[in-house]
Each structure stands twice: as structure tokens, then as C-alpha cells.
Amino acid sequence: MKTILIVDDDVYIGDMLEELLTKENYAVGRAYSGTEALMYLSSRRPDLILLDLMLPGLSGEELLPLIKGIPVIVVSAKAEVSDKVSLLLGGAADYVTKPFDTSELLARITVQLRKNDVPESSDILSYDTICLNAETRAVTVSDTPVRLTQTEYAILKLLMANPSQIITKSVMLDRISEDTPDCTESSLKVHISNLRKKLKAVNGKDYIEAVWGIGFKLNEEL
């Protein structure tokens, strides 16, 4: 479930947005000031932020440059083109003017989350002591080469490209289908079990975590 942080001191608008997003099956976080938003982000990482500009204490304009790696949609009553241009150049992913149409806002949220789901293209992926070279398809753990099957490699590459996300079984099968069309839901667990054993055999670390009833993710508690 994707989490969206609403940063707005207007309780009425915040409540309306929370109700709307909850109905769309998003988890929702709330912050009523820029300072409170920073405190929230110090311990949690939402998938997207809806940011008002007129906030008590730390304003939205001051908060925006401090947010790294999370798409931010500015939701503000400021309608001047110069304001929009400045904020978009300053790091905002999108800008929605109040009052807004809820269906349009939901569509803009969907677009940003979809963009964020696409991993950045890179020949080298790394996680802890694992290194994966997408060009040569070589995988090492603690500088020790690990031989993987085509399916095991595709699974590991997907997990490493999305290190903080839980990948559901259906999404995993869909994403790796181009490389491994023969992998099925019944054989997926076997492939992942074999992959875990091969990685763990090098240094004893269990890199892949099964999230019961949902899917798999990289273990963050190494």
C-alpha cells in the first residue's frame, strides 16, 4: 500500500484529502506545519507528498528543498505562473491550484507514483555487499562471484532496483516475464528459496525477506 503524506495546516482540506485518499486505498500521513513534516520524514518515508505552501513556521517553499527522493505535488492557492515555474524548477514534481478537482488530483498522484515505480537505469546495482552488473549480468557478494540462473538473476535485479519496496508475487511475475517467461507462481517460491541460499552461503546474511501473504523485499535489518 502506497503512503501519501499530507502537509497542510487547513484541517478541513486535510480531512477531505485524507478521506479521498483512504477511499482510493492509500495509507495517509498528516503534518500541519513544515517543522512537523520534517519530524515525520526523519523516521518515515512516504511514497508521495501533497504540500501546501502557506504553513506555520517552516513554509512549503522552505521545506521543498529539504525533501530528497520523494515526489512532491504542491497544492496551493497561489495561481501565478511565476510561482508554479519557480517551484517546479525548485524540485516539485507537479503543481495543483486550489480549489482543485479531486479526480484530476488523483490522476496526477497516479502519474507520479507510476513514474516513481520505474527504477532509474543503471548498469551497476548495489545493496549492502551485493553488487549486480546489469551489462555483464555478473553478481558478487562480498566481492565473491555468485552464479545465478536466469530466473534468480531477474528476481534479484528487480528487488535491488526497488530496495525499499515490497514486490508482490503478481508484480514480480509480470516484471520478470520478459526474461523468464517460464516462471510461474508455483515455481516462484522455489526460485527465491534457491536465490536466498546462494546469497546467504557467502557471508551468512539473509538478504531476501518474505512478507507473509504479500510478496518479497530486500531485508533492511542486516
CSV table of C-alpha atoms in Angstrom, one decimal:
chain,number,residue,atom,x,y,z
A,1,MET,CA,0.0,0.0,0.0
A,2,LYS,CA,1.4,3.4,-1.0
A,3,THR,CA,1.7,6.1,1.6
A,4,ILE,CA,0.9,9.7,1.0
A,5,LEU,CA,1.9,12.5,3.4
A,6,ILE,CA,-0.5,15.5,3.5
A,7,VAL,CA,1.3,18.6,4.7
A,8,ASP,CA,-1.4,21.3,5.2
A,9,ASP,CA,-2.5,23.3,8.2
A,10,ASP,CA,-6.1,23.6,7.0
A,11,VAL,CA,-7.8,20.9,8.9
A,12,TYR,CA,-10.9,20.9,6.6
A,13,ILE,CA,-8.8,20.4,3.4
A,14,GLY,CA,-6.6,17.9,5.1
A,15,ASP,CA,-9.6,15.8,6.3
A,16,MET,CA,-11.1,15.9,2.9
A,17,LEU,CA,-7.9,14.8,1.3
A,18,GLU,CA,-7.4,12.0,3.8
A,19,GLU,CA,-10.9,10.7,3.3
A,20,LEU,CA,-10.5,10.8,-0.5
A,21,LEU,CA,-7.1,9.0,-0.5
A,22,THR,CA,-8.2,6.4,2.1
A,23,LYS,CA,-11.1,5.5,-0.3
A,24,GLU,CA,-8.5,5.0,-3.0
A,25,ASN,CA,-6.7,2.5,-0.8
A,26,TYR,CA,-3.7,4.8,0.1
A,27,ALA,CA,-2.2,5.0,3.6
A,28,VAL,CA,-2.2,8.6,4.8
A,29,GLY,CA,0.1,10.6,7.0
A,30,ARG,CA,-0.6,14.1,8.3
A,31,ALA,CA,1.6,17.1,9.2
A,32,TYR,CA,0.2,20.5,10.0
A,33,SER,CA,3.5,22.5,9.7
A,34,GLY,CA,6.8,22.4,7.8
A,35,THR,CA,8.5,21.5,11.1
A,36,GLU,CA,6.1,18.7,11.8
A,37,ALA,CA,6.6,17.4,8.3
A,38,LEU,CA,10.4,17.2,8.8
A,39,MET,CA,9.9,15.3,12.1
A,40,TYR,CA,7.7,12.8,10.2
A,41,LEU,CA,10.2,12.4,7.4
A,42,SER,CA,13.0,11.8,9.9
A,43,SER,CA,11.6,8.4,10.8
A,44,ARG,CA,9.3,7.5,7.8
A,45,ARG,CA,9.4,7.7,4.1
A,46,PRO,CA,6.1,8.2,2.3
A,47,ASP,CA,5.8,7.4,-1.4
A,48,LEU,CA,4.5,10.9,-2.3
A,49,ILE,CA,3.9,14.2,-0.5
A,50,LEU,CA,1.0,16.7,-1.0
A,51,LEU,CA,2.5,20.0,0.1
A,52,ASP,CA,0.7,23.3,0.9
A,53,LEU,CA,2.8,26.4,0.8
A,54,MET,CA,1.3,28.6,3.4
A,55,LEU,CA,2.4,26.7,6.5
A,56,PRO,CA,3.1,28.0,10.0
A,57,GLY,CA,6.8,28.1,10.9
A,58,LEU,CA,8.7,26.5,8.1
A,59,SER,CA,6.9,27.3,4.8
A,60,GLY,CA,6.3,25.0,1.9
A,61,GLU,CA,8.9,26.9,-0.2
A,62,GLU,CA,11.5,26.4,2.6
A,63,LEU,CA,10.5,22.7,3.1
A,64,LEU,CA,10.6,21.7,-0.5
A,65,PRO,CA,14.4,21.8,-1.0
A,66,LEU,CA,14.8,19.7,2.1
A,67,ILE,CA,12.8,16.8,0.7
A,68,LYS,CA,15.0,14.3,-1.2
A,69,GLY,CA,14.0,11.4,-3.4
A,70,ILE,CA,10.2,11.7,-2.8
A,71,PRO,CA,7.8,13.2,-5.4
A,72,VAL,CA,6.1,16.3,-4.2
A,73,ILE,CA,2.9,17.7,-5.6
A,74,VAL,CA,2.4,21.3,-4.4
A,75,VAL,CA,-1.3,22.0,-3.7
A,76,SER,CA,-1.6,25.8,-3.2
A,77,ALA,CA,-4.0,28.7,-3.8
A,78,LYS,CA,-1.1,30.6,-5.4
A,79,ALA,CA,-2.1,30.6,-9.1
A,80,GLU,CA,0.7,32.9,-10.6
A,81,VAL,CA,2.6,31.2,-13.4
A,82,SER,CA,5.9,32.5,-11.9
A,83,ASP,CA,5.1,30.7,-8.6
A,84,LYS,CA,4.5,27.5,-10.4
A,85,VAL,CA,7.6,27.7,-12.6
A,86,SER,CA,9.8,28.6,-9.6
A,87,LEU,CA,8.5,25.6,-7.6
A,88,LEU,CA,8.7,23.2,-10.4
A,89,LEU,CA,12.3,24.2,-11.1
A,90,GLY,CA,12.9,24.0,-7.3
A,91,GLY,CA,12.1,20.3,-7.2
A,92,ALA,CA,8.3,20.0,-7.1
A,93,ALA,CA,7.1,17.1,-9.3
A,94,ASP,CA,3.7,18.8,-10.0
A,95,TYR,CA,1.6,21.8,-9.0
A,96,VAL,CA,-2.2,21.8,-8.4
A,97,THR,CA,-4.0,25.1,-7.8
A,98,LYS,CA,-6.7,25.3,-5.1
A,99,PRO,CA,-9.6,24.8,-5.5
A,100,PHE,CA,-8.9,21.6,-7.4
A,101,ASP,CA,-10.9,18.8,-9.0
A,102,THR,CA,-10.4,15.6,-6.9
A,103,SER,CA,-10.4,13.4,-10.0
A,104,GLU,CA,-7.6,15.5,-11.5
A,105,LEU,CA,-5.6,15.4,-8.3
A,106,LEU,CA,-6.0,11.6,-8.1
A,107,ALA,CA,-4.8,11.3,-11.7
A,108,ARG,CA,-1.8,13.4,-11.0
A,109,ILE,CA,-1.0,11.3,-8.0
A,110,THR,CA,-1.2,8.1,-10.0
A,111,VAL,CA,1.1,9.5,-12.7
A,112,GLN,CA,3.8,10.5,-10.1
A,113,LEU,CA,3.6,7.2,-8.3
A,114,ARG,CA,3.9,5.3,-11.6
A,115,LYS,CA,7.0,7.4,-12.5
A,116,ASN,CA,8.5,6.6,-9.1
A,117,ASP,CA,7.9,2.8,-9.7
A,118,VAL,CA,10.2,2.8,-12.7
A,119,PRO,CA,13.8,2.2,-11.4
A,120,GLU,CA,16.5,4.5,-12.6
A,121,SER,CA,18.5,3.0,-15.4
A,122,SER,CA,21.9,2.0,-14.2
A,123,ASP,CA,24.4,-0.8,-15.2
A,124,ILE,CA,25.5,-1.3,-11.6
A,125,LEU,CA,23.1,-2.0,-8.7
A,126,SER,CA,24.4,-2.5,-5.2
A,127,TYR,CA,22.8,-3.4,-1.8
A,128,ASP,CA,24.9,-4.0,1.3
A,129,THR,CA,27.7,-6.2,-0.1
A,130,ILE,CA,25.8,-7.4,-3.2
A,131,CYS,CA,26.8,-5.9,-6.5
A,132,LEU,CA,25.0,-6.6,-9.7
A,133,ASN,CA,26.3,-5.6,-13.1
A,134,ALA,CA,23.3,-5.4,-15.5
A,135,GLU,CA,25.6,-5.2,-18.6
A,136,THR,CA,27.6,-8.3,-17.8
A,137,ARG,CA,24.9,-10.0,-15.7
A,138,ALA,CA,27.7,-10.6,-13.1
A,139,VAL,CA,26.7,-10.8,-9.4
A,140,THR,CA,29.1,-10.7,-6.5
A,141,VAL,CA,28.5,-10.9,-2.7
A,142,SER,CA,31.4,-9.5,-0.6
A,143,ASP,CA,33.4,-9.5,-3.9
A,144,THR,CA,32.8,-13.2,-4.3
A,145,PRO,CA,31.2,-14.2,-7.6
A,146,VAL,CA,27.8,-15.9,-7.3
A,147,ARG,CA,26.4,-18.0,-10.2
A,148,LEU,CA,22.7,-17.5,-10.7
A,149,THR,CA,20.1,-19.0,-13.0
A,150,GLN,CA,18.3,-16.7,-15.4
A,151,THR,CA,15.3,-16.5,-13.2
A,152,GLU,CA,17.3,-16.0,-10.0
A,153,TYR,CA,19.1,-13.1,-11.7
A,154,ALA,CA,15.9,-11.5,-12.9
A,155,ILE,CA,14.4,-11.7,-9.3
A,156,LEU,CA,17.5,-10.2,-7.7
A,157,LYS,CA,17.7,-7.4,-10.2
A,158,LEU,CA,14.1,-6.4,-9.6
A,159,LEU,CA,14.5,-6.4,-5.8
A,160,MET,CA,17.7,-4.4,-6.0
A,161,ALA,CA,16.2,-1.9,-8.3
A,162,ASN,CA,13.4,-1.4,-5.7
A,163,PRO,CA,15.3,-1.8,-2.4
A,164,SER,CA,12.7,-0.4,-0.1
A,165,GLN,CA,9.6,-1.8,-1.7
A,166,ILE,CA,7.6,-4.9,-1.1
A,167,ILE,CA,7.2,-6.6,-4.5
A,168,THR,CA,4.0,-8.6,-4.7
A,169,LYS,CA,4.1,-12.1,-6.3
A,170,SER,CA,1.9,-10.9,-9.2
A,171,VAL,CA,4.0,-7.8,-9.9
A,172,MET,CA,7.2,-9.9,-9.7
A,173,LEU,CA,5.9,-12.5,-12.2
A,174,ASP,CA,4.9,-9.7,-14.5
A,175,ARG,CA,8.1,-7.7,-14.3
A,176,ILE,CA,10.4,-10.8,-14.9
A,177,SER,CA,8.2,-12.4,-17.6
A,178,GLU,CA,10.3,-10.9,-20.4
A,179,ASP,CA,13.5,-12.5,-19.1
A,180,THR,CA,11.9,-15.7,-17.7
A,181,PRO,CA,8.6,-16.5,-19.4
A,182,ASP,CA,8.5,-20.0,-17.9
A,183,CYS,CA,8.5,-18.8,-14.2
A,184,THR,CA,5.1,-19.5,-12.6
A,185,GLU,CA,3.5,-18.6,-9.3
A,186,SER,CA,4.1,-22.2,-8.1
A,187,SER,CA,7.8,-22.2,-9.0
A,188,LEU,CA,8.5,-18.7,-7.8
A,189,LYS,CA,9.0,-19.7,-4.2
A,190,VAL,CA,11.5,-22.3,-5.2
A,191,HIS,CA,13.5,-19.9,-7.3
A,192,ILE,CA,13.5,-17.4,-4.4
A,193,SER,CA,14.5,-20.0,-1.9
A,194,ASN,CA,17.4,-21.1,-4.1
A,195,LEU,CA,18.5,-17.5,-4.6
A,196,ARG,CA,18.4,-16.8,-0.8
A,197,LYS,CA,20.6,-19.9,-0.2
A,198,LYS,CA,23.2,-18.9,-2.7
A,199,LEU,CA,23.5,-15.3,-1.4
A,200,LYS,CA,23.5,-16.5,2.3
A,201,ALA,CA,26.2,-19.1,1.6
A,202,VAL,CA,28.8,-16.3,1.0
A,203,ASN,CA,28.6,-14.4,4.3
A,204,GLY,CA,25.7,-15.8,6.3
A,205,LYS,CA,23.4,-12.8,5.6
A,206,ASP,CA,19.7,-13.5,4.6
A,207,TYR,CA,19.2,-10.7,2.1
A,208,ILE,CA,15.6,-11.5,1.0
A,209,GLU,CA,12.6,-11.2,3.3
A,210,ALA,CA,9.3,-12.8,2.7
A,211,VAL,CA,6.4,-10.6,3.7
A,212,TRP,CA,3.7,-13.1,4.5
A,213,GLY,CA,0.7,-13.1,2.2
A,214,ILE,CA,2.0,-10.2,0.1
A,215,GLY,CA,5.4,-10.8,-1.5
A,216,PHE,CA,9.1,-10.2,-1.1
A,217,LYS,CA,11.6,-7.4,-0.3
A,218,LEU,CA,15.2,-6.9,0.5
A,219,ASN,CA,16.0,-7.3,4.2
A,220,GLU,CA,16.7,-3.9,5.7
A,221,GLU,CA,17.8,-5.3,9.1
A,222,LEU,CA,21.2,-6.7,8.0
